[in-house]
PDB file of C-alpha atoms in Angstrom:
ATOM      1  CA  MET N 281     113.724 112.912  45.614  1.00 55.00           C
ATOM      2  CA  THR N 282     110.704 113.132  47.889  1.00 59.00           C
ATOM      3  CA  ALA N 283     111.041 113.016  51.640  1.00 68.00           C
ATOM      4  CA  HIS N 284     108.687 110.567  53.307  1.00 78.00           C
ATOM      5  CA  ALA N 285     107.501 110.850  56.855  1.00 91.00           C
ATOM      6  CA  PHE N 286     108.527 108.023  59.139  1.00 94.00           C
ATOM      7  CA  ASP N 287     105.522 105.855  59.964  1.00 94.00           C
ATOM      8  CA  SER N 288     106.249 104.607  63.466  1.00 94.00           C
ATOM      9  CA  VAL N 289     103.123 102.428  63.594  1.00 95.00           C
ATOM     10  CA  ALA N 290     104.011 100.616  60.369  1.00 95.00           C
ATOM     11  CA  HIS N 291     107.617 100.289  61.523  1.00 95.00           C
ATOM     12  CA  GLY N 292     106.484  98.758  64.821  1.00 93.00           C
ATOM     13  CA  ARG N 293     104.245  96.284  62.999  1.00 94.00           C
ATOM     14  CA  ALA N 294     107.090  95.263  60.707  1.00 95.00           C
ATOM     15  CA  MET N 295     109.542  94.846  63.590  1.00 95.00           C
ATOM     16  CA  ARG N 296     107.080  92.684  65.536  1.00 94.00           C
ATOM     17  CA  ALA N 297     106.210  90.611  62.453  1.00 95.00           C
ATOM     18  CA  GLY N 298     109.913  90.010  61.839  1.00 95.00           C
ATOM     19  CA  GLY N 299     110.446  88.905  65.435  1.00 93.00           C
ATOM     20  CA  PHE N 300     112.809  91.778  66.214  1.00 94.00           C
ATOM     21  CA  TRP N 301     110.491  93.325  68.826  1.00 91.00           C
ATOM     22  CA  GLN N 302     109.015  90.814  71.203  1.00 89.00           C
ATOM     23  CA  ASP N 303     107.283  93.145  73.638  1.00 90.00           C
ATOM     24  CA  ARG N 304     109.053  91.618  76.635  1.00 91.00           C
ATOM     25  CA  THR N 305     111.000  93.373  79.349  1.00 92.00           C
ATOM     26  CA  ILE N 306     114.569  92.598  80.311  1.00 93.00           C
ATOM     27  CA  ASP N 307     113.186  91.446  83.650  1.00 95.00           C
ATOM     28  CA  GLU N 308     111.109  88.824  81.859  1.00 96.00           C
ATOM     29  CA  TYR N 309     114.219  87.593  80.063  1.00 96.00           C
ATOM     30  CA  LEU N 310     116.100  87.436  83.368  1.00 97.00           C
ATOM     31  CA  ALA N 311     113.277  85.437  85.003  1.00 97.00           C
ATOM     32  CA  GLN N 312     113.285  83.052  82.040  1.00 97.00           C
ATOM     33  CA  ALA N 313     117.064  82.554  82.340  1.00 97.00           C
ATOM     34  CA  VAL N 314     116.820  81.980  86.111  1.00 98.00           C
ATOM     35  CA  ALA N 315     114.093  79.366  85.589  1.00 98.00           C
ATOM     36  CA  ALA N 316     115.825  77.636  82.673  1.00 98.00           C
ATOM     37  CA  ALA N 317     119.411  77.563  83.966  1.00 98.00           C
ATOM     38  CA  PRO N 318     119.627  78.756  87.578  1.00 98.00           C
ATOM     39  CA  ASP N 319     123.152  77.425  88.138  1.00 98.00           C
ATOM     40  CA  LYS N 320     124.631  78.591  84.837  1.00 98.00           C
ATOM     41  CA  PRO N 321     127.153  81.465  85.042  1.00 97.00           C
ATOM     42  CA  ALA N 322     125.407  84.770  84.371  1.00 97.00           C
ATOM     43  CA  LEU N 323     127.867  87.492  85.356  1.00 96.00           C
ATOM     44  CA  VAL N 324     131.610  87.713  85.905  1.00 96.00           C
ATOM     45  CA  GLY N 325     133.106  90.841  87.393  1.00 93.00           C
ATOM     46  CA  TYR N 326     136.730  91.954  87.382  1.00 90.00           C
ATOM     47  CA  ARG N 327     137.968  95.099  89.095  1.00 86.00           C
ATOM     48  CA  ALA N 328     141.352  96.671  88.451  1.00 82.00           C
ATOM     49  CA  ASP N 329     141.447  97.920  92.055  1.00 83.00           C
ATOM     50  CA  ARG N 330     141.138  94.326  93.297  1.00 84.00           C
ATOM     51  CA  PRO N 331     143.613  92.279  91.237  1.00 84.00           C
ATOM     52  CA  GLY N 332     142.951  88.563  91.377  1.00 86.00           C
ATOM     53  CA  ASN N 333     139.526  89.068  92.934  1.00 88.00           C
ATOM     54  CA  VAL N 334     136.916  87.814  90.484  1.00 93.00           C
ATOM     55  CA  SER N 335     133.201  87.916  91.303  1.00 95.00           C
ATOM     56  CA  ARG N 336     131.138  85.181  89.650  1.00 97.00           C
ATOM     57  CA  PHE N 337     127.366  84.926  89.852  1.00 98.00           C
ATOM     58  CA  THR N 338     124.921  82.328  88.588  1.00 98.00           C
ATOM     59  CA  TYR N 339     121.549  83.309  87.168  1.00 98.00           C
ATOM     60  CA  ARG N 340     119.965  82.332  90.486  1.00 98.00           C
ATOM     61  CA  GLU N 341     122.385  84.563  92.417  1.00 98.00           C
ATOM     62  CA  LEU N 342     121.917  87.409  89.950  1.00 98.00           C
ATOM     63  CA  GLY N 343     118.142  87.069  90.213  1.00 98.00           C
ATOM     64  CA  ASP N 344     118.348  87.149  94.016  1.00 98.00           C
ATOM     65  CA  MET N 345     120.590  90.235  94.017  1.00 98.00           C
ATOM     66  CA  VAL N 346     118.276  92.028  91.584  1.00 98.00           C
ATOM     67  CA  GLU N 347     115.290  91.203  93.790  1.00 98.00           C
ATOM     68  CA  ARG N 348     117.055  92.529  96.900  1.00 98.00           C
ATOM     69  CA  ALA N 349     118.197  95.683  95.102  1.00 98.00           C
ATOM     70  CA  ALA N 350     114.714  96.258  93.680  1.00 98.00           C
ATOM     71  CA  GLY N 351     113.252  95.851  97.167  1.00 98.00           C
ATOM     72  CA  ALA N 352     115.795  98.274  98.601  1.00 97.00           C
ATOM     73  CA  LEU N 353     114.987 100.854  95.929  1.00 98.00           C
ATOM     74  CA  ARG N 354     111.254 100.411  96.568  1.00 98.00           C
ATOM     75  CA  GLY N 355     111.987 100.883 100.272  1.00 97.00           C
ATOM     76  CA  LEU N 356     113.594 104.225  99.429  1.00 97.00           C
ATOM     77  CA  GLY N 357     110.410 105.270  97.646  1.00 97.00           C
ATOM     78  CA  VAL N 358     111.650 104.659  94.101  1.00 98.00           C
ATOM     79  CA  GLY N 359     108.928 103.647  91.682  1.00 97.00           C
ATOM     80  CA  ARG N 360     107.832 103.682  88.067  1.00 97.00           C
ATOM     81  CA  GLY N 361     109.297 106.611  86.170  1.00 97.00           C
ATOM     82  CA  ASP N 362     111.655 107.769  88.925  1.00 98.00           C
ATOM     83  CA  ILE N 363     115.206 108.502  87.790  1.00 98.00           C
ATOM     84  CA  VAL N 364     118.133 106.586  89.308  1.00 98.00           C
ATOM     85  CA  ALA N 365     121.502 107.948  88.213  1.00 98.00           C
ATOM     86  CA  VAL N 366     124.375 105.471  88.283  1.00 98.00           C
ATOM     87  CA  GLN N 367     127.921 106.806  88.202  1.00 98.00           C
ATOM     88  CA  LEU N 368     129.742 103.501  88.438  1.00 96.00           C
ATOM     89  CA  PRO N 369     132.537 102.027  86.370  1.00 94.00           C
ATOM     90  CA  ASN N 370     131.948  98.691  84.630  1.00 92.00           C
ATOM     91  CA  TRP N 371     131.364  96.859  87.912  1.00 95.00           C
ATOM     92  CA  TRP N 372     128.828  94.116  88.558  1.00 96.00           C
ATOM     93  CA  GLU N 373     126.940  96.481  90.869  1.00 97.00           C
ATOM     94  CA  PHE N 374     126.027  98.554  87.812  1.00 97.00           C
ATOM     95  CA  VAL N 375     124.372  95.527  86.191  1.00 97.00           C
ATOM     96  CA  VAL N 376     122.405  94.680  89.333  1.00 98.00           C
ATOM     97  CA  THR N 377     121.259  98.286  89.777  1.00 98.00           C
ATOM     98  CA  ALA N 378     120.158  98.602  86.152  1.00 98.00           C
ATOM     99  CA  LEU N 379     118.217  95.316  86.274  1.00 98.00           C
ATOM    100  CA  ALA N 380     116.630  96.276  89.608  1.00 98.00           C
ATOM    101  CA  CYS N 381     115.479  99.572  88.121  1.00 98.00           C
ATOM    102  CA  GLY N 382     113.986  97.689  85.188  1.00 96.00           C
ATOM    103  CA  ARG N 383     112.105  95.442  87.579  1.00 97.00           C
ATOM    104  CA  ILE N 384     110.391  98.342  89.349  1.00 97.00           C
ATOM    105  CA  GLY N 385     109.977 100.565  86.307  1.00 97.00           C
ATOM    106  CA  ALA N 386     112.531 103.182  87.331  1.00 98.00           C
ATOM    107  CA  VAL N 387     114.668 104.870  84.679  1.00 97.00           C
ATOM    108  CA  VAL N 388     118.437 104.328  84.772  1.00 97.00           C
ATOM    109  CA  ASN N 389     120.554 107.376  83.955  1.00 97.00           C
ATOM    110  CA  PRO N 390     124.119 106.076  83.446  1.00 97.00           C
ATOM    111  CA  LEU N 391     126.805 108.681  84.062  1.00 97.00           C
ATOM    112  CA  MET N 392     130.522 108.333  83.379  1.00 96.00           C
ATOM    113  CA  PRO N 393     132.766 108.187  86.462  1.00 95.00           C
ATOM    114  CA  ILE N 394     134.968 110.956  85.047  1.00 95.00           C
ATOM    115  CA  PHE N 395     132.222 113.564  85.528  1.00 95.00           C
ATOM    116  CA  ARG N 396     132.683 115.939  88.442  1.00 96.00           C
ATOM    117  CA  GLU N 397     130.523 118.481  90.270  1.00 95.00           C
ATOM    118  CA  ARG N 398     129.992 120.876  87.377  1.00 94.00           C
ATOM    119  CA  GLU N 399     128.731 118.286  84.888  1.00 94.00           C
ATOM    120  CA  LEU N 400     126.967 116.138  87.460  1.00 96.00           C
ATOM    121  CA  SER N 401     125.058 118.912  89.180  1.00 96.00           C
ATOM    122  CA  TYR N 402     123.623 119.979  85.835  1.00 97.00           C
ATOM    123  CA  MET N 403     122.739 116.432  84.714  1.00 97.00           C
ATOM    124  CA  LEU N 404     121.272 115.389  88.057  1.00 97.00           C
ATOM    125  CA  GLY N 405     119.214 118.557  88.345  1.00 97.00           C
ATOM    126  CA  PHE N 406     117.990 118.480  84.756  1.00 97.00           C
ATOM    127  CA  ALA N 407     116.884 114.839  85.045  1.00 97.00           C
ATOM    128  CA  GLU N 408     115.375 115.415  88.500  1.00 97.00           C
ATOM    129  CA  VAL N 409     117.264 112.412  89.826  1.00 97.00           C
ATOM    130  CA  LYS N 410     115.809 110.819  92.942  1.00 97.00           C
ATOM    131  CA  VAL N 411     118.691 108.433  93.707  1.00 98.00           C
ATOM    132  CA  LEU N 412     122.388 108.603  92.834  1.00 98.00           C
ATOM    133  CA  VAL N 413     124.587 105.497  93.004  1.00 98.00           C
ATOM    134  CA  VAL N 414     128.344 106.157  93.181  1.00 98.00           C
ATOM    135  CA  PRO N 415     131.505 104.275  94.118  1.00 97.00           C
ATOM    136  CA  LYS N 416     133.153 105.276  97.394  1.00 96.00           C
ATOM    137  CA  LEU N 417     136.471 105.616  95.589  1.00 95.00           C
ATOM    138  CA  PHE N 418     137.413 105.162  91.961  1.00 94.00           C
ATOM    139  CA  ARG N 419     140.889 105.875  90.644  1.00 93.00           C
ATOM    140  CA  GLY N 420     141.717 107.703  93.847  1.00 93.00           C
ATOM    141  CA  PHE N 421     138.731 110.071  93.679  1.00 95.00           C
ATOM    142  CA  ASP N 422     136.172 110.195  96.517  1.00 96.00           C
ATOM    143  CA  HIS N 423     132.814 110.088  94.725  1.00 96.00           C
ATOM    144  CA  GLU N 424     130.899 109.832  97.979  1.00 96.00           C
ATOM    145  CA  ALA N 425     132.286 113.154  99.232  1.00 96.00           C
ATOM    146  CA  MET N 426     131.547 114.807  95.890  1.00 97.00           C
ATOM    147  CA  ALA N 427     127.957 113.504  95.858  1.00 96.00           C
ATOM    148  CA  GLU N 428     127.299 114.594  99.424  1.00 93.00           C
ATOM    149  CA  GLY N 429     128.754 118.028  98.642  1.00 95.00           C
ATOM    150  CA  MET N 430     126.270 118.535  95.787  1.00 95.00           C
ATOM    151  CA  ARG N 431     123.128 117.510  97.677  1.00 93.00           C
ATOM    152  CA  ALA N 432     122.210 120.986  98.911  1.00 93.00           C
ATOM    153  CA  GLY N 433     121.867 122.208  95.318  1.00 95.00           C
ATOM    154  CA  LEU N 434     119.792 119.213  94.198  1.00 96.00           C
ATOM    155  CA  PRO N 435     116.418 119.341  95.956  1.00 95.00           C
ATOM    156  CA  LYS N 436     115.014 116.304  94.076  1.00 96.00           C
ATOM    157  CA  LEU N 437     117.965 114.084  95.083  1.00 97.00           C
ATOM    158  CA  GLU N 438     116.675 112.093  98.048  1.00 96.00           C
ATOM    159  CA  HIS N 439     119.301 109.362  98.388  1.00 96.00           C
ATOM    160  CA  VAL N 440     122.959 108.717  97.624  1.00 97.00           C
ATOM    161  CA  ILE N 441     123.931 105.030  97.597  1.00 97.00           C
ATOM    162  CA  VAL N 442     127.654 104.313  97.874  1.00 97.00           C
ATOM    163  CA  VAL N 443     129.166 101.082  96.549  1.00 96.00           C
ATOM    164  CA  ASP N 444     131.895 100.014  98.978  1.00 93.00           C
ATOM    165  CA  GLY N 445     130.679 102.679 101.398  1.00 92.00           C
ATOM    166  CA  SER N 446     130.845 102.103 105.126  1.00 90.00           C
ATOM    167  CA  GLY N 447     128.114 104.390 106.407  1.00 83.00           C
ATOM    168  CA  ALA N 448     124.337 104.222 106.388  1.00 84.00           C
ATOM    169  CA  ASN N 449     124.291 104.881 102.634  1.00 85.00           C
ATOM    170  CA  GLY N 450     126.752 102.048 101.846  1.00 87.00           C
TER     171      GLY N 450
END
């Protein structure tokens, strides 16, 4: 049996010819959905810490939130290729942050909420994260306090954004 080298150019051609790769960004798909069905439900969010509280967003609302989040990230100096780490549970804010990063060309680095200082400080430093998005509290743990406590050892980390936070970084 002879090993064959993977031909990435031929593979790309075949994937495009088959319609599997369309050379469009997720932001382009979002814009298309907003234009085609602005009032159609796009995102439903449930949170275990808020029983009975369901967040529902149409494509128009989702598009508006993504635009505001993208503008806020740009305002913090985030641009193409910058790393935005997101340590959120499966909340709607994660979706908005990821789509906003896609809009401005930033790279999303999703991190599990169970990680603590030891794992996070390594991952954030290695990736040279510019922005970290965390929940204020999740399952009784104060992620904001943990993130702020790590900042001194992470010189590339410029901003911590706190979902449900009450301060300037909320």
